[in-house]
PDB file of C-alpha atoms in Angstrom:
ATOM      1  CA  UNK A   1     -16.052  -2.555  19.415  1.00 89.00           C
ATOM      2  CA  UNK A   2     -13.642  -2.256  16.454  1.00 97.00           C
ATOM      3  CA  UNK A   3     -11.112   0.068  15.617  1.00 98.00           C
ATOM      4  CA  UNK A   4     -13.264   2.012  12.777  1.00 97.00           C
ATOM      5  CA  UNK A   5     -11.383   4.113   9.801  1.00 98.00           C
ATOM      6  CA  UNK A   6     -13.136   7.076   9.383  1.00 98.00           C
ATOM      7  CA  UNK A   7     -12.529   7.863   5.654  1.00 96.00           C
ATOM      8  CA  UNK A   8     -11.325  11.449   4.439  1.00 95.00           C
ATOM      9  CA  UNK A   9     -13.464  12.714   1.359  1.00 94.00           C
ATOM     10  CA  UNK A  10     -12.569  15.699  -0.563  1.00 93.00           C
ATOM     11  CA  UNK A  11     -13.807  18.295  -2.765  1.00 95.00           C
ATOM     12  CA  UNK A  12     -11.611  20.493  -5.756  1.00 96.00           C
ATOM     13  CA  UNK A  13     -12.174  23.223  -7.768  1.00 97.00           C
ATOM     14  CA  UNK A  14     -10.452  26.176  -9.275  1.00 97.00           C
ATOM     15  CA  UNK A  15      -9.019  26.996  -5.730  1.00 97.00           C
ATOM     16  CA  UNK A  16      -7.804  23.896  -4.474  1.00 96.00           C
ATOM     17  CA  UNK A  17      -9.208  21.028  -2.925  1.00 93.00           C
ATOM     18  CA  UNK A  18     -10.382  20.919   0.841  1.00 93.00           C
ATOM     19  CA  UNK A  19     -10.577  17.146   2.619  1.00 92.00           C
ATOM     20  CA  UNK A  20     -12.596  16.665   5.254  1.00 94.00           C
ATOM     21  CA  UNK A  21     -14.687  13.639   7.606  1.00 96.00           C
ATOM     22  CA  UNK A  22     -17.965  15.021   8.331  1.00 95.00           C
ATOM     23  CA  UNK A  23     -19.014  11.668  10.749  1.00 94.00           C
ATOM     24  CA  UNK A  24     -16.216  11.653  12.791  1.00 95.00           C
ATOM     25  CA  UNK A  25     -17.040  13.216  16.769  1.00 96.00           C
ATOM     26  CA  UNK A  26     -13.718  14.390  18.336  1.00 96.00           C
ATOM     27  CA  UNK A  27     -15.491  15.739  21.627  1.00 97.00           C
ATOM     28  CA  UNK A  28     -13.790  13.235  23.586  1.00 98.00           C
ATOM     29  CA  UNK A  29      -9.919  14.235  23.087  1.00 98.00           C
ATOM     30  CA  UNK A  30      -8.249  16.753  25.532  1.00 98.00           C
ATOM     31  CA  UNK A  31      -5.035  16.348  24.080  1.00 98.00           C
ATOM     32  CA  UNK A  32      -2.742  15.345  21.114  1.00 98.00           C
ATOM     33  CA  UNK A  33       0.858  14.919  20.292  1.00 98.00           C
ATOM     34  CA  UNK A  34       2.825  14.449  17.229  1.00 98.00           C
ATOM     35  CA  UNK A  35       5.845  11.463  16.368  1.00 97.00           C
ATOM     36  CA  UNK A  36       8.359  11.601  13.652  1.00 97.00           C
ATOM     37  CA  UNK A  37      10.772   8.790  13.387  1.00 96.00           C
ATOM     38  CA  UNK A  38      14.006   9.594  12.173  1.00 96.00           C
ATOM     39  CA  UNK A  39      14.838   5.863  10.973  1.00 96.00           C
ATOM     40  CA  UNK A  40      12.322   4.146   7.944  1.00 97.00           C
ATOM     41  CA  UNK A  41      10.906   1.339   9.124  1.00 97.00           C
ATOM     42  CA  UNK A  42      10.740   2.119  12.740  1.00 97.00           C
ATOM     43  CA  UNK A  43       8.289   0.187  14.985  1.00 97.00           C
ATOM     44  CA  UNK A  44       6.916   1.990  17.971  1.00 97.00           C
ATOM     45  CA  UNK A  45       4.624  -0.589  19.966  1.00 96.00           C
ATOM     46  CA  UNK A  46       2.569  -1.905  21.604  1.00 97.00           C
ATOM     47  CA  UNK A  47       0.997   0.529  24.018  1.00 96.00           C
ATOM     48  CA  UNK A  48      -2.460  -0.847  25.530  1.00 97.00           C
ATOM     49  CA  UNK A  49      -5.337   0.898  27.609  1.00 97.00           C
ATOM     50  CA  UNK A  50      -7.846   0.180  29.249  1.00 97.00           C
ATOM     51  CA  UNK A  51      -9.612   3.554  29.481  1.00 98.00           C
ATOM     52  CA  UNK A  52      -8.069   5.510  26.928  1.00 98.00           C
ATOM     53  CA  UNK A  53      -9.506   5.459  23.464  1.00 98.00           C
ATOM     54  CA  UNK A  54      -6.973   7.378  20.417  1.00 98.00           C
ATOM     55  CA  UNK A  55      -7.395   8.680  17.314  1.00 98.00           C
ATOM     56  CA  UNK A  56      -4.741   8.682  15.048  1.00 98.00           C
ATOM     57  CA  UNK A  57      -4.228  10.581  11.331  1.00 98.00           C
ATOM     58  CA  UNK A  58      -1.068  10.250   9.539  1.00 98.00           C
ATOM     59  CA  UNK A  59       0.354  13.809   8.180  1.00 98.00           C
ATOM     60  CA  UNK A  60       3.176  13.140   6.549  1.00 98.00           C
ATOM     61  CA  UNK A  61       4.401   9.828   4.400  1.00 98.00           C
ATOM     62  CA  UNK A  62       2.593   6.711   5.082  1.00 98.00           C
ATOM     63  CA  UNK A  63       2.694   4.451   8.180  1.00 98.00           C
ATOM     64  CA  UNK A  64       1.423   0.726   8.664  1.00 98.00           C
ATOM     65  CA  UNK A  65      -1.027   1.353  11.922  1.00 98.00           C
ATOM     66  CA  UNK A  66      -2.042  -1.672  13.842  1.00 98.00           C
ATOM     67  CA  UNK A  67      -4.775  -2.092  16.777  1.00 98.00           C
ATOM     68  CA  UNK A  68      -5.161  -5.760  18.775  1.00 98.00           C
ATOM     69  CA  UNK A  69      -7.651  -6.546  21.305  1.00 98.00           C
ATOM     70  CA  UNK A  70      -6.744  -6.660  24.978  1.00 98.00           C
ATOM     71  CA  UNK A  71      -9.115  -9.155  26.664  1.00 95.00           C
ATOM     72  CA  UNK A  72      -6.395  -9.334  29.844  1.00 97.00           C
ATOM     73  CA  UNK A  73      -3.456  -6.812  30.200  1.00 97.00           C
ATOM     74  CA  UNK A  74      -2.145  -8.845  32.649  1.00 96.00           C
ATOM     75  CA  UNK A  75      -1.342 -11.868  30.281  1.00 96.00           C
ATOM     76  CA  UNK A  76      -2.686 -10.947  26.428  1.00 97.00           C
ATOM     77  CA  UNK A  77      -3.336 -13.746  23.951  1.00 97.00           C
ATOM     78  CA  UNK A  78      -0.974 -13.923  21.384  1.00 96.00           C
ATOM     79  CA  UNK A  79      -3.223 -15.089  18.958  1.00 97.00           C
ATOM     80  CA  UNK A  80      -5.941 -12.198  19.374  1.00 97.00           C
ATOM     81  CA  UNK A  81      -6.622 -10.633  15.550  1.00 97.00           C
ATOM     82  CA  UNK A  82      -4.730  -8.109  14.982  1.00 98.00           C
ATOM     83  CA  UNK A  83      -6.121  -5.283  12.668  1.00 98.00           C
ATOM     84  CA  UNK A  84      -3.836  -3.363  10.097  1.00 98.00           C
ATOM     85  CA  UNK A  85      -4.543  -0.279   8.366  1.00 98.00           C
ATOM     86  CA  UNK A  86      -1.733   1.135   5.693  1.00 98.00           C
ATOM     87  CA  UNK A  87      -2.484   5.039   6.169  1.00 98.00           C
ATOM     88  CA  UNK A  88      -1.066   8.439   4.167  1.00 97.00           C
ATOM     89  CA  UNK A  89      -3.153  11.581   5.052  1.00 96.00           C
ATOM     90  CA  UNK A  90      -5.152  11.866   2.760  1.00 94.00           C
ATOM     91  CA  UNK A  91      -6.235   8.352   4.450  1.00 96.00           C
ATOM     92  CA  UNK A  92      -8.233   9.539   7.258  1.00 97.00           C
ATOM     93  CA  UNK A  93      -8.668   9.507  11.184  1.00 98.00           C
ATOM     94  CA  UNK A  94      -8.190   5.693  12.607  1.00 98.00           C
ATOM     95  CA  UNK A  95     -10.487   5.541  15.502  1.00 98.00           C
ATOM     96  CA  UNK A  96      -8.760   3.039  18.435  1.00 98.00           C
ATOM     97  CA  UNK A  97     -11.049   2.396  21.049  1.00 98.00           C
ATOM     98  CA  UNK A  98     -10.358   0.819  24.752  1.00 98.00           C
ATOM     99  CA  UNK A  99      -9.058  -2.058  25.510  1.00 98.00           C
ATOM    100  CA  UNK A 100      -6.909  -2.375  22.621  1.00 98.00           C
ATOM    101  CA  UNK A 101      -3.039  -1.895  22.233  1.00 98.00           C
ATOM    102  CA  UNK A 102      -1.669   0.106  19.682  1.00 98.00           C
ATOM    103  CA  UNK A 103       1.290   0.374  17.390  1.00 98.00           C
ATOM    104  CA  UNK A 104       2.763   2.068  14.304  1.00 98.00           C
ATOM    105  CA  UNK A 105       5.749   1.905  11.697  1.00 98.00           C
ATOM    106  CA  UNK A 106       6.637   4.473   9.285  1.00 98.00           C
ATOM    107  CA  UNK A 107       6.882   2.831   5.980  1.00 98.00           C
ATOM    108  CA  UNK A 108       8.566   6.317   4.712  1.00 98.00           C
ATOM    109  CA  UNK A 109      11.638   8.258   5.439  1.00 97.00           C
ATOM    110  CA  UNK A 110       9.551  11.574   5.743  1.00 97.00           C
ATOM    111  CA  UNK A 111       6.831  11.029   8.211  1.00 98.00           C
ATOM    112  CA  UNK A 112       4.903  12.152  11.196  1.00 98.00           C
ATOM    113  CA  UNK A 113       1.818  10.691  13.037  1.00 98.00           C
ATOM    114  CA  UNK A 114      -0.467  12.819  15.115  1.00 98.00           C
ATOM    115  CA  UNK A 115      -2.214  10.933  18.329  1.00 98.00           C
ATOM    116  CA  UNK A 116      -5.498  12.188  19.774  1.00 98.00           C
ATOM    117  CA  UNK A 117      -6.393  10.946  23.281  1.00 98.00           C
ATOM    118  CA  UNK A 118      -9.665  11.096  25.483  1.00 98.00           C
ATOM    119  CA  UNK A 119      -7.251  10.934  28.557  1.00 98.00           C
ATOM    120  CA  UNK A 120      -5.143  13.644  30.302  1.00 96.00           C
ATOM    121  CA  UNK A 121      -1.597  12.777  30.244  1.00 96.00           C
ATOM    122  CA  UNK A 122      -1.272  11.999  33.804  1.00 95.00           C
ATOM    123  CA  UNK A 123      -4.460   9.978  33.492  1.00 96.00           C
ATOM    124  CA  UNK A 124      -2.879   8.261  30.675  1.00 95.00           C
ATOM    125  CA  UNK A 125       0.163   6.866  31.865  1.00 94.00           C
ATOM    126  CA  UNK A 126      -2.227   5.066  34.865  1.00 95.00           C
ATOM    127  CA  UNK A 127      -3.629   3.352  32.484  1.00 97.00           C
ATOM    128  CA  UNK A 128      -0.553   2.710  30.279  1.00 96.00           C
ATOM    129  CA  UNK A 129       0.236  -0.888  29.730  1.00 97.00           C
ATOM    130  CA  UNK A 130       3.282  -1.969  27.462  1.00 97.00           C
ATOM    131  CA  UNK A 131       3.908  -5.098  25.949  1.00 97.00           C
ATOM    132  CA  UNK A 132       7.278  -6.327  23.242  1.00 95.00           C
ATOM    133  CA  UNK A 133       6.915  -4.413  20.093  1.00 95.00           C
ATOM    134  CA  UNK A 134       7.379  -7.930  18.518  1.00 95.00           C
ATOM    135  CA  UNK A 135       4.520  -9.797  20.683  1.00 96.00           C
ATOM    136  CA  UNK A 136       2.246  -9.511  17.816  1.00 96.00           C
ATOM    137  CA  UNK A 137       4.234  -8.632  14.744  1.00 95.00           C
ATOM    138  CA  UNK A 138       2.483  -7.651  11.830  1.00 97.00           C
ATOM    139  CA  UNK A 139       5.368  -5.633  10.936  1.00 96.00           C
ATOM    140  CA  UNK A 140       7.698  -8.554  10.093  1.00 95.00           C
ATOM    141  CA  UNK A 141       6.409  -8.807   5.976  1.00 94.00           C
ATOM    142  CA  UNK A 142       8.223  -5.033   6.262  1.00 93.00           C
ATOM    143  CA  UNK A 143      11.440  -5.671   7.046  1.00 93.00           C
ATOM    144  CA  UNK A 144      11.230  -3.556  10.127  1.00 92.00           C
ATOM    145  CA  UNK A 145      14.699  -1.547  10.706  1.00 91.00           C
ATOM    146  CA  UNK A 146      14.115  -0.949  14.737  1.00 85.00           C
ATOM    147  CA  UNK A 147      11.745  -1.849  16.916  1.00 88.00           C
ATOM    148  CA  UNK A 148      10.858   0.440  20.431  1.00 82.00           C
TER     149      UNK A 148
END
């Protein structure tokens, strides 16, 4: 499985305009939190599961997202594909399945990212495996200012 993008659509009228994803099933996340960085340019990565699947929409400013395959946690190969998506919110929800590391950079001084996970937080960090933000590093075309 891939990380899949699950498009926003929208609809306007006199009113306003309401966006919405009518495919995407949320009815495995029990909880969510929310990151704002306070530096542009900020990398915060890579965080890998092997249970834990995320979903991840941007609400604020735009972010460079980025998912690689974890085939072993306990030594990754560096040359796995990594897969970028460049996301605003009227972007979408980025589906990020298991067995996959995550990471993000806000590519805006104004930004926040909100994470939806099918794990419990004390389930979560069991099955929380970090690796150098720079291991893969997409983010280097960006100029990144800091990297977590």
């Amino acid at each position: 499985m891939e990380p899949i993008l699950y498009s926003s659509q929208h609809s306007s009228d006199h009113r306003g305009t309401v966006f919405f994803i009518n495919d995407l099933d949320l009815s495995k996340v029990v909880r969510s939190y929310k990151v704002s960085n306070k530096q542009l340019k900020t990398v915060r990565a890579w965080h890998g599961h092997k249970e834990e699947e995320k979903w991840i929409s941007v609400e604020k400013g735009k972010f460079l997202v980025c998912a690689v395959p974890i085939n072993n946690f306990d030594s990754p190969n560096k040359d796995s594909e990594v897969f970028t998506f460049t996301l605003t919110p009227e972007s979408g929800i980025l589906h990020i399945p298991n067995n996959f590391a995550n990471g993000a950079m806000n590519l805006t001084e104004d930004n926040s990212i909100r994470y939806y996970s099918s794990l419990t937080l004390s389930d979560s960090i069991n099955d929380d495996f970090r690796f150098e933000s720079d291991f893969w590093d997409p983010w280097k075309t960006y100029s990144p200012n800091l990297y977590e």
